[in-house]
Amino acid sequence: MATATGVYHSTYTADLALRHTRSEHARLAIVAIALVILPFLATPYWLTVVNQIGIAAIGAIGLNILVGYTGQISLGQGGFLAVGAYTSGLLVGDLGLPFPLAMVGAVLMTALVGAFFGLPALRLKGLYLAIATLAAQFVIIWVVRNWDVVTGGTAALAVPAGELFGWTVRGDFTWYWIITGCAAVAALAATNLFRTGLGRAFVAIRDQDIAAEVIGVDPLRHKVLAFAISSGFVGLAGALTAHYRLIVTWERFTLEVSILYLAMIIVGGLGSVAGSIYGAAFMILLPAWIQQLGQSVGGTFPALSRNLPAVQQAAFGLVIILFLVFEPRGLARIWQRMKDYIRLWPFRY
Amino acid sequence: MPLPALRAGEVRPTDGSRAHVVSRAYQHDLNGSGLERGAVQVEVDAVHLHFGGVVAIEEVSLEVRQGDIHAIIGPNGAGKTSLLNCMSGLYRPQRGAIRLHRGDGDPVDLTTTRPSRSARLGVARSFQNIELFRHMTVLENLLLGRHVHMRHRLAASLAWFGPARRQEIEHRDLVEEVIDLLEIPALRKLPVGALAYGLQKRVELGRALCMQPAVLLLDEPMAGMNAEEKEDMARFVLDVNELAGVTTVLIEHDMGVVMDVSHQVSVLDFGRCLVTGEPDVVRSDERVIKAYLGAGSEPMGAGT
């Protein structure tokens, strides 16, 4: 129970709640209302951007479960996204499944593939594991490019527009609701995971793997499980991409994508669900901002607008370096500090 | 007239008067052993461990009885921690067996079980260099001690649904009891990494206790502590042993503490077990004095 003098719980149930104070509930309500109003106000361009953020947020939450919470570095994100996108696309295109079912199939398939490529984690740690997961990235993309019969090889795979009860699901506006809904469910599921024993076991492996083993956490089982759960989320993101864009090409799932996602969770905050969302938003918005900046100052500095892609790349690198140096715990930590400051303002402590 | 046998939760005053029940009432039994007090619980049988050409443990045999505080002492490098690591499954000795008796069925050989399985069998331990989950709160660390007693279902966890939520609340009850026992209620929500060294050691003991262990292995729980912290820790070790009846294997260098609290003492030297016996016997053993205590260490119990 929250009173003017502090938060006092009289039951464990109350203590376990995600939100305790009135202002926390109010904040959630404001965010929810903003998310409902947003698609009515946004221009088509910004709606596309927001949808991209939603999909990236799901992928980033997935990666954060593995990297931020369980401490297993993965460079295979792009490959797992590809598995999700192709599985879902093919299930609809070739087998004619309704797209929600295909997405569930994609989640399960990606989880399975993720668990398989997570097997090296049983023996490898840190940098060595990163290199081993790099194999997932390259093997999956290689399979996609060479398994012409199924994936269409290097050509793009066209995905039929999703249909549900005779209603065709297409357009940014409609997909906004689906993507935002999926992202909200993903965020809630990940949050729930880490307030139960299973999630704690993952964090235990990250913090001190020998001690985790000695208190009874089976490292083999939990590492593979972490890979599977993480990949499940990533598979969902991949499947959404496929149905939202209606086209799947291997070029969308290269190593660069894996690194982009790593950047998202570093900038957003490792080991934070909210941070994954902030990071996804930041890394998707950054190129959009720079593009706008280039357009607005292009007249004065033509060199800038001509070299826009290079500027975007440089900004990308700079942002990662700045975060690693000044706030390794990312945007989530910055937001936390702001909240702490506001709560105590105008007092120092 | 012989004094009646003690039940769990009873303590016999040193003056020999009648036993009285200590005021603290346990709702949960922290002792995970199904054995009678005094029965042989851990049987170390001719264990031999070497790393390459270096012999760490050489034909060590000893028995730990249920309900005892069994101290293992010896100079640095004698193989104390190695022996504990063998018991918790982190090291695999080349020869010998460590049998854990459980009261029901055959004893289990701990030298061939994986650490996570040993934990399920009731072997809990603390480490010499604190091995806590630094970024988690005290509460989360202690709840992790409940890991083996919880059921983990993925779907329920993701949905925070029924059983997942219920068991978080259920297990919190025992954890809170351990928090009370170790006098750390104020630290509940603090990240462990931010705590003082002595308190971290306490949390580590707490995490092991939350497992409701059959055997508690404590590797130098009082190393690097000041007198006051040591006193607290000794009190907790005694509480756990006397109130809950948990068998404790204790590695400790402070002879004062060892001689005061333990029922049995084993002395290791160069990987061999010199002697096992009651503190008074061990204290006056020629070989022990020569190998470890040193001659002229008459005022025993003064501590260092």
XYZ file of C-alpha atoms in Angstrom:
653
model
C 0.000 0.000 0.000
C 1.345 3.380 -0.905
C 0.750 6.285 1.425
C 2.103 9.792 1.601
C 4.974 8.664 3.771
C 6.084 5.641 1.830
C 5.194 2.272 0.423
C 4.097 -0.291 2.965
C 3.126 -3.781 2.027
C 1.218 -6.046 4.315
C 1.089 -9.068 2.000
C 3.656 -10.752 -0.210
C 1.197 -10.474 -3.089
C 1.252 -6.698 -2.806
C 5.028 -6.739 -2.618
C 5.199 -8.748 -5.832
C 3.014 -6.371 -7.820
C 4.742 -4.603 -10.691
C 3.378 -1.211 -9.766
C 2.968 0.104 -6.259
C 2.304 3.825 -6.246
C -0.429 5.892 -7.752
C 2.023 7.738 -9.964
C 3.258 4.442 -11.383
C -0.269 3.510 -12.343
C -0.817 6.976 -13.754
C 2.334 6.682 -15.861
C 1.147 3.387 -17.305
C -2.238 4.915 -18.101
C -0.608 7.874 -19.853
C 1.569 5.570 -21.955
C -1.442 3.433 -22.851
C -3.535 6.438 -23.867
C -0.653 7.841 -25.902
C -0.276 4.522 -27.709
C -3.990 4.514 -28.549
C -4.014 8.088 -29.853
C -0.710 7.833 -31.713
C -1.854 6.071 -34.931
C -4.607 8.644 -35.458
C -2.154 11.527 -35.327
C 0.950 10.088 -36.959
C 1.766 10.667 -40.599
C 2.111 7.517 -42.734
C 5.910 7.850 -42.609
C 6.016 8.028 -38.820
C 3.515 5.204 -38.533
C 5.918 2.987 -40.483
C 8.707 4.050 -38.161
C 6.618 3.275 -35.084
C 5.727 -0.144 -36.466
C 9.403 -0.839 -37.072
C 10.119 0.163 -33.492
C 7.439 -2.225 -32.231
C 8.920 -5.148 -34.131
C 12.470 -4.238 -33.138
C 11.368 -3.959 -29.502
C 10.149 -7.564 -29.518
C 13.423 -8.730 -31.041
C 15.419 -6.643 -28.589
C 13.510 -8.033 -25.615
C 14.309 -11.508 -26.904
C 17.989 -10.739 -27.296
C 18.082 -9.078 -23.893
C 16.711 -12.215 -22.252
C 19.723 -14.061 -23.599
C 22.483 -11.446 -23.417
C 21.374 -9.060 -20.700
C 19.741 -11.492 -18.305
C 21.440 -14.821 -18.904
C 24.839 -13.439 -19.896
C 25.203 -15.530 -23.045
C 26.415 -13.396 -25.915
C 24.731 -14.041 -29.239
C 25.639 -12.775 -32.674
C 23.013 -14.953 -34.325
C 20.095 -12.535 -33.992
C 19.833 -11.859 -37.732
C 19.756 -15.572 -38.474
C 17.016 -16.197 -35.906
C 14.957 -13.323 -37.308
C 15.316 -14.964 -40.715
C 14.087 -18.293 -39.356
C 11.010 -16.592 -37.926
C 10.290 -14.584 -41.064
C 10.760 -17.435 -43.539
C 8.917 -20.007 -41.426
C 5.908 -17.780 -40.999
C 5.968 -16.615 -44.604
C 6.207 -20.153 -45.949
C 3.537 -21.508 -43.610
C 1.108 -18.960 -45.019
C 2.368 -18.984 -48.599
C 2.936 -22.699 -49.158
C 0.669 -24.379 -46.628
C -2.023 -21.746 -46.530
C -2.235 -21.527 -42.761
C -3.944 -18.479 -41.277
C -1.250 -16.004 -40.340
C -1.690 -16.029 -36.524
C -1.181 -19.787 -36.563
C 1.825 -19.372 -38.844
C 3.285 -16.895 -36.385
C 2.926 -19.375 -33.540
C 4.629 -21.946 -35.747
C 7.428 -19.474 -36.443
C 7.921 -18.833 -32.726
C 8.214 -22.558 -32.000
C 10.468 -23.208 -34.979
C 12.815 -20.359 -34.083
C 12.907 -21.503 -30.471
C 13.951 -24.946 -31.673
C 16.635 -23.583 -33.984
C 17.801 -21.229 -31.243
C 18.094 -24.078 -28.760
C 20.165 -26.025 -31.283
C 22.576 -23.174 -31.913
C 22.686 -22.560 -28.164
C 24.237 -25.952 -27.561
C 27.813 -24.576 -27.815
C 26.980 -22.419 -24.772
C 27.225 -25.577 -22.710
C 30.979 -25.500 -23.198
C 31.824 -21.991 -24.318
C 31.639 -18.638 -22.598
C 32.063 -14.997 -23.518
C 33.936 -14.228 -26.682
C 34.173 -17.873 -27.711
C 30.427 -18.254 -27.479
C 29.979 -15.057 -29.488
C 32.023 -16.570 -32.295
C 30.124 -19.850 -32.058
C 26.784 -18.043 -32.389
C 28.230 -16.198 -35.365
C 28.046 -19.624 -36.973
C 24.255 -19.546 -36.524
C 24.154 -16.264 -38.381
C 26.140 -17.535 -41.348
C 24.760 -21.056 -41.497
C 21.148 -19.881 -41.430
C 21.680 -17.234 -44.087
C 23.621 -19.737 -46.185
C 20.750 -22.201 -45.955
C 18.251 -19.492 -46.874
C 20.273 -18.483 -49.933
C 20.941 -21.989 -51.177
C 17.748 -23.854 -50.382
C 16.110 -22.424 -53.493
C 13.245 -24.886 -53.642
C 11.816 -23.768 -50.332
C 13.044 -20.274 -49.604
C 13.340 -18.980 -53.112
C 17.083 -18.565 -52.650
C 18.487 -15.115 -53.194
C 15.256 -13.943 -54.764
C 12.710 -12.307 -52.512
C 9.946 -14.404 -51.017
C 6.548 -12.836 -51.512
C 4.217 -13.392 -48.577
C 0.475 -13.288 -49.251
C -1.324 -10.662 -47.202
C -2.675 -12.058 -43.981
C -6.306 -13.087 -44.038
C -8.507 -13.690 -41.079
C -12.181 -14.659 -41.321
C -12.285 -13.364 -44.869
C -10.843 -10.030 -43.841
C -7.506 -9.020 -45.350
C -5.106 -7.656 -42.789
C -2.934 -5.042 -44.418
C -1.829 -1.460 -44.078
C 0.234 0.397 -41.501
C -2.757 1.376 -39.401
C -4.067 -2.153 -38.944
C -0.648 -3.578 -38.356
C 0.070 -0.905 -35.780
C -2.485 -2.507 -33.465
C -1.206 -6.033 -34.052
C 2.438 -5.080 -33.607
C 1.819 -2.919 -30.546
C -0.316 -5.648 -29.015
C 2.374 -8.265 -29.613
C 5.033 -5.941 -28.200
C 2.989 -5.294 -25.075
C 2.412 -9.005 -24.533
C 6.102 -9.740 -25.138
C 7.173 -7.069 -22.659
C 4.768 -8.346 -20.031
C 5.781 -11.965 -20.571
C 9.480 -11.120 -20.236
C 8.813 -9.079 -17.099
C 6.850 -11.963 -15.611
C 9.584 -14.424 -16.477
C 12.087 -12.500 -14.382
C 9.944 -12.316 -11.304
C 9.637 -16.085 -11.114
C 12.175 -18.721 -10.185
C 12.935 -19.628 -13.773
C 14.045 -16.126 -14.691
C 16.047 -15.802 -11.471
C 17.908 -18.954 -12.409
C 18.920 -17.317 -15.705
C 20.249 -14.270 -13.898
C 22.055 -16.551 -11.461
C 23.891 -18.168 -14.350
C 24.912 -14.740 -15.598
C 26.132 -13.491 -12.236
C 27.963 -16.538 -10.924
C 27.604 -19.747 -12.860
C 29.412 -22.038 -10.404
C 27.359 -20.833 -7.469
C 24.226 -21.257 -9.573
C 25.146 -24.865 -10.176
C 25.850 -25.485 -6.506
C 22.423 -24.211 -5.444
C 20.805 -26.601 -7.900
C 20.418 -24.677 -11.155
C 21.216 -27.095 -13.936
C 23.371 -24.966 -16.246
C 22.893 -27.141 -19.330
C 19.151 -27.073 -19.157
C 18.848 -23.404 -18.355
C 21.313 -22.175 -20.960
C 19.558 -24.080 -23.733
C 16.211 -22.921 -22.379
C 17.402 -19.310 -22.386
C 18.431 -19.664 -26.023
C 15.055 -21.189 -26.857
C 12.985 -18.528 -25.061
C 15.064 -15.705 -26.462
C 14.812 -17.116 -29.970
C 11.067 -17.535 -29.555
C 10.695 -13.787 -29.057
C 13.049 -13.115 -31.952
C 11.041 -15.513 -34.115
C 7.904 -13.519 -33.338
C 9.652 -10.341 -34.451
C 10.754 -12.078 -37.658
C 7.258 -13.377 -38.359
C 5.750 -9.919 -37.851
C 8.273 -8.462 -40.302
C 7.287 -11.016 -42.900
C 3.544 -10.374 -42.681
C 3.866 -6.645 -42.228
C 6.192 -6.086 -45.179
C 4.762 -8.938 -47.307
C 8.203 -9.612 -48.648
C 11.158 -11.495 -47.153
C 14.706 -11.248 -48.440
C 17.860 -12.584 -46.865
C 19.478 -9.145 -47.069
C 17.331 -7.993 -44.154
C 18.925 -10.517 -41.834
C 22.649 -10.022 -42.220
C 25.285 -9.770 -39.509
C 24.720 -6.010 -39.476
C 21.237 -6.651 -38.128
C 22.643 -8.807 -35.359
C 24.964 -6.000 -34.385
C 22.198 -3.422 -34.621
C 20.176 -5.440 -32.131
C 23.152 -5.766 -29.799
C 23.499 -1.986 -30.030
C 19.828 -1.611 -29.119
C 20.148 -3.512 -25.892
C 23.435 -1.848 -24.972
C 22.003 1.622 -25.563
C 18.706 0.696 -23.941
C 20.116 -1.151 -20.979
C 21.293 -4.738 -20.580
C 19.059 -6.778 -18.341
C 16.069 -4.461 -18.605
C 12.834 -5.110 -20.471
C 11.951 -1.424 -20.609
C 15.498 -0.708 -21.741
C 15.063 -3.042 -24.704
C 12.116 -0.958 -25.848
C 13.925 2.354 -25.319
C 16.956 1.003 -27.165
C 14.877 -0.266 -30.080
C 13.142 3.100 -30.360
C 16.432 4.962 -30.154
C 18.264 2.897 -32.758
C 15.354 3.054 -35.212
C 14.783 6.769 -34.660
C 18.441 7.730 -34.917
C 18.753 7.204 -38.706
C 15.351 8.828 -39.181
C 16.462 11.902 -37.240
C 19.722 12.113 -39.101
C 17.884 11.887 -42.385
C 15.607 14.736 -41.379
C 18.570 16.724 -40.187
C 20.285 16.113 -43.512
C 17.226 17.352 -45.378
C 16.804 20.451 -43.282
C 20.430 21.578 -43.362
C 21.140 20.082 -46.813
C 20.947 23.499 -48.436
C 23.590 24.967 -46.173
C 25.854 21.924 -45.994
C 25.432 19.986 -49.239
C 28.341 17.726 -48.263
C 26.325 16.452 -45.315
C 23.273 15.450 -47.299
C 25.446 13.835 -49.970
C 27.193 11.645 -47.415
C 24.094 10.867 -45.403
C 24.582 7.081 -45.208
C 28.149 7.576 -44.009
C 27.000 10.117 -41.422
C 24.380 7.658 -40.200
C 26.982 4.933 -39.799
C 29.337 7.257 -37.954
C 26.571 8.435 -35.633
C 25.650 4.821 -34.965
C 29.222 4.026 -33.906
C 29.545 7.204 -31.892
C 26.361 6.526 -29.949
C 27.499 3.061 -28.954
C 30.874 4.345 -27.793
C 29.324 7.199 -25.827
C 26.906 4.874 -24.074
C 29.574 2.326 -23.230
C 31.770 5.047 -21.748
C 29.228 7.233 -19.984
C 26.228 5.066 -19.221
C 26.896 1.371 -19.731
C 23.548 0.617 -18.158
C 21.813 2.510 -20.885
C 18.689 4.572 -21.302
C 16.825 2.518 -18.725
C 19.300 3.686 -16.084
C 19.098 7.299 -17.234
C 15.317 7.185 -16.982
C 15.585 5.633 -13.524
C 17.889 8.416 -12.374
C 15.511 11.025 -13.738
C 12.642 9.452 -11.827
C 14.697 9.377 -8.643
C 15.603 13.021 -9.113
C 12.035 14.114 -9.702
C 10.771 12.141 -6.750
C 13.076 13.934 -4.341
C 12.984 17.337 -5.963
C 13.523 20.005 -4.658
C 15.481 18.233 -1.918
C 18.951 16.879 -2.425
C 18.257 13.684 -0.537
C 19.024 -39.257 36.378
C 19.929 -38.920 32.708
C 18.677 -35.803 31.019
C 15.972 -36.344 28.389
C 17.015 -36.325 24.767
C 16.789 -32.995 23.013
C 14.211 -32.322 20.381
C 14.666 -29.902 17.535
C 14.396 -26.404 18.880
C 15.600 -27.311 22.340
C 18.857 -26.263 23.822
C 20.493 -27.659 26.907
C 21.943 -24.981 29.132
C 25.612 -25.440 29.960
C 24.981 -25.629 33.724
C 23.306 -28.990 33.323
C 19.854 -27.848 34.378
C 16.723 -28.915 32.554
C 16.449 -28.382 28.837
C 14.330 -25.484 27.752
C 12.786 -24.613 24.443
C 14.292 -21.593 22.825
C 11.711 -18.902 22.323
C 12.084 -18.796 18.537
C 9.385 -20.974 17.052
C 10.194 -22.312 13.626
C 7.350 -22.635 11.220
C 9.605 -24.338 8.765
C 12.085 -27.051 9.437
C 15.344 -25.865 7.944
C 16.837 -29.306 8.305
C 16.465 -31.371 5.162
C 17.907 -34.558 6.605
C 15.727 -37.519 7.366
C 18.260 -39.096 9.707
C 18.237 -39.481 13.450
C 20.544 -37.195 15.332
C 23.952 -38.847 15.682
C 23.577 -41.211 12.726
C 26.384 -41.223 10.179
C 25.368 -38.832 7.440
C 28.392 -38.223 5.281
C 30.959 -40.929 4.892
C 34.180 -39.857 3.232
C 35.815 -43.107 2.228
C 39.462 -43.156 1.141
C 39.109 -40.186 -1.181
C 42.076 -39.480 -3.383
C 42.308 -36.405 -5.581
C 45.217 -35.189 -7.631
C 45.691 -32.496 -10.245
C 48.330 -33.761 -12.626
C 51.263 -34.576 -10.395
C 50.017 -32.570 -7.442
C 48.264 -34.639 -4.820
C 45.545 -32.567 -3.163
C 43.838 -35.231 -1.076
C 45.394 -38.544 -0.199
C 43.274 -41.376 1.140
C 41.165 -39.197 3.409
C 38.447 -40.959 5.365
C 36.134 -39.406 7.888
C 32.559 -39.554 9.042
C 30.212 -36.680 9.690
C 27.297 -37.413 11.976
C 23.878 -35.845 11.698
C 23.464 -32.843 13.933
C 27.175 -32.252 14.449
C 29.238 -29.230 13.674
C 32.209 -30.949 12.142
C 35.213 -28.672 11.718
C 37.954 -29.332 9.214
C 41.160 -27.538 10.035
C 44.675 -27.565 8.728
C 47.358 -25.340 7.240
C 46.891 -23.601 3.904
C 46.990 -26.015 1.021
C 46.113 -28.983 3.198
C 43.178 -29.865 0.952
C 40.279 -28.579 3.051
C 38.521 -26.697 0.290
C 39.315 -29.460 -2.186
C 37.538 -31.907 0.085
C 34.510 -29.617 0.242
C 34.566 -29.272 -3.530
C 34.541 -33.050 -3.811
C 31.525 -33.170 -1.509
C 29.573 -30.634 -3.543
C 30.512 -32.283 -6.823
C 32.734 -29.545 -8.227
C 35.783 -31.837 -8.190
C 35.815 -35.478 -9.165
C 38.223 -37.434 -6.995
C 40.122 -40.160 -8.838
C 39.493 -42.750 -6.142
C 37.256 -43.209 -3.148
C 33.668 -42.360 -2.409
C 31.717 -39.814 -0.428
C 28.481 -41.418 0.631
C 25.552 -39.294 1.676
C 23.086 -41.210 3.829
C 19.565 -39.969 3.524
C 17.475 -42.174 5.744
C 15.508 -43.611 2.881
C 17.099 -46.024 0.449
C 20.745 -46.467 -0.394
C 23.330 -43.792 0.248
C 24.294 -41.667 -2.747
C 27.894 -41.315 -3.857
C 28.493 -37.581 -4.076
C 31.696 -37.980 -6.068
C 29.768 -39.028 -9.150
C 26.814 -36.639 -8.964
C 26.741 -33.290 -10.676
C 26.654 -30.222 -8.388
C 23.088 -29.338 -9.332
C 22.018 -32.877 -8.453
C 23.927 -32.779 -5.152
C 22.016 -29.624 -4.334
C 18.770 -31.511 -4.846
C 20.031 -34.201 -2.489
C 20.490 -31.571 0.194
C 24.130 -30.537 -0.018
C 24.361 -26.779 0.454
C 27.500 -24.726 0.738
C 29.060 -21.325 1.051
C 32.319 -20.328 -0.565
C 35.564 -18.949 0.754
C 35.450 -16.071 -1.716
C 31.822 -15.026 -1.622
C 29.960 -16.345 -4.649
C 26.698 -14.476 -4.488
C 24.621 -13.164 -7.361
C 25.914 -9.646 -7.069
C 23.352 -7.809 -9.149
C 20.366 -9.324 -7.452
C 18.801 -8.257 -4.192
C 19.243 -10.138 -0.940
C 15.712 -11.433 -1.320
C 16.326 -12.751 -4.823
C 19.528 -14.425 -3.715
C 17.712 -16.170 -0.911
C 14.818 -17.135 -3.155
C 17.361 -18.749 -5.453
C 18.180 -20.949 -2.513
C 14.641 -22.265 -2.948
C 15.275 -23.137 -6.590
C 15.423 -26.884 -6.062
C 12.173 -26.854 -4.132
C 10.261 -24.928 -6.771
C 8.622 -26.211 -9.894
C 9.549 -24.287 -12.970
C 7.084 -24.193 -15.813
C 7.786 -21.896 -18.697
C 4.230 -21.057 -19.721
C 3.150 -20.325 -16.163
C 6.228 -18.157 -15.636
C 5.615 -16.089 -18.746
C 1.967 -15.583 -17.860
C 2.550 -15.014 -14.104
C -0.285 -17.410 -13.852
C -1.592 -19.531 -10.966
C 1.115 -21.890 -9.800
C 4.033 -19.632 -10.770
C 2.647 -16.743 -8.776
C 1.435 -18.872 -5.905
C 4.742 -20.551 -5.329
C 6.600 -17.228 -5.270
C 4.426 -16.261 -2.329
C 4.599 -19.670 -0.716
C 8.379 -19.862 -0.749
C 8.721 -16.293 0.382
C 7.472 -17.452 3.767
C 10.478 -19.639 4.497
C 12.850 -17.072 3.038
C 11.481 -14.458 5.410
C 12.110 -16.818 8.281
C 15.751 -17.135 7.273
C 15.936 -13.355 6.923
C 14.707 -13.053 10.497
C 17.083 -15.699 11.754
C 20.074 -13.944 10.219
C 18.866 -10.513 11.331
C 18.920 -8.927 7.902
C 15.343 -7.670 7.382
C 16.522 -4.179 6.568
C 18.692 -5.447 3.730
C 15.969 -7.417 1.991
C 15.682 -5.246 -1.103
C 19.298 -4.132 -1.393
C 21.536 -5.434 -4.155
C 24.003 -7.862 -2.638
C 26.968 -6.242 -4.341
C 26.382 -3.095 -2.293
C 26.579 -4.850 1.070
C 29.540 -4.942 3.422
C 31.707 -8.039 3.332
C 30.475 -9.443 6.607
C 26.862 -9.068 5.560
C 27.533 -10.729 2.223
C 28.897 -13.724 4.106
C 25.703 -13.754 6.106
C 23.561 -13.671 2.977
C 25.565 -16.538 1.551
C 24.861 -18.575 4.674
C 21.216 -17.594 4.275
C 21.081 -18.751 0.684
C 22.421 -22.144 1.719
C 19.912 -22.341 4.573
C 17.001 -21.595 2.277
C 17.795 -24.863 0.541
C 16.699 -26.674 3.725
C 19.977 -28.542 3.517
C 20.760 -31.981 4.803
C 24.407 -30.974 5.073
C 25.699 -27.437 5.221
C 29.269 -26.954 3.980
C 30.755 -23.678 5.155
C 34.110 -22.679 3.736
C 35.691 -20.155 6.095
C 32.510 -18.282 6.963
C 34.424 -16.021 9.320
C 37.511 -15.274 7.270
C 38.443 -11.627 7.225
C 35.891 -10.589 9.806
C 36.396 -8.455 12.875
C 35.671 -9.835 16.330
C 32.121 -8.561 16.406
C 31.185 -9.945 12.999
C 32.821 -13.231 13.927
C 30.775 -13.411 17.066
C 27.593 -12.838 15.079
C 28.495 -15.446 12.513
C 29.414 -17.986 15.188
C 26.056 -17.346 16.806
C 24.257 -17.954 13.516
C 26.168 -21.161 12.870
C 25.282 -22.347 16.358
C 21.649 -21.270 15.962
C 21.319 -23.154 12.743
C 22.870 -26.220 14.281
C 21.100 -26.188 17.614
C 17.701 -24.845 16.697
C 17.312 -26.496 13.338
C 19.639 -29.428 13.816
C 21.413 -28.946 10.500
C 24.628 -30.897 10.093
C 27.427 -28.455 9.422
C 30.871 -29.066 7.972
C 32.949 -26.049 8.811
C 36.346 -24.988 7.539
C 37.774 -22.339 9.792
C 41.178 -21.033 10.769
C 40.201 -19.355 13.992
C 41.057 -22.014 16.566
C 39.086 -20.242 19.261
C 35.894 -20.519 17.238
C 36.610 -24.057 16.076
C 37.285 -25.408 19.549
C 34.266 -23.602 20.976
C 31.576 -24.529 18.507
C 32.463 -27.880 16.976
C 31.499 -31.329 18.123
C 34.101 -33.043 15.978
C 37.327 -31.778 14.460
C 39.284 -33.301 11.595
C 42.802 -32.123 10.927
C 44.187 -32.245 7.397
C 47.832 -31.815 6.537
C 49.328 -32.206 3.082
C 46.148 -33.894 1.900
C 46.117 -36.473 4.676
C 43.721 -36.669 7.553
C 45.864 -36.664 10.698
C 43.121 -37.165 13.240
C 39.404 -36.862 13.796
C 37.984 -36.404 17.248
C 36.459 -34.137 19.815
C 38.063 -30.715 20.158
C 39.821 -31.563 23.429
C 41.371 -34.711 21.984
C 42.501 -32.970 18.821
C 43.916 -30.043 20.742
C 46.315 -32.229 22.655
C 47.283 -34.552 19.812
C 51.036 -34.515 19.257
C 50.822 -34.719 15.464
C 48.332 -31.874 15.268
C 50.427 -29.623 17.449
C 53.437 -30.374 15.292
C 51.704 -29.915 11.958
C 49.342 -27.051 12.593
C 48.853 -25.608 16.023
C 52.543 -25.261 16.757
C 54.369 -25.933 19.983
C 53.850 -23.576 22.886
C 50.351 -22.655 21.802
C 49.082 -23.311 25.291
C 46.483 -20.592 25.722
C 44.158 -22.240 23.240
C 40.859 -20.649 22.561
C 42.244 -17.150 22.656
C 41.829 -16.922 18.920
C 43.793 -14.789 16.560
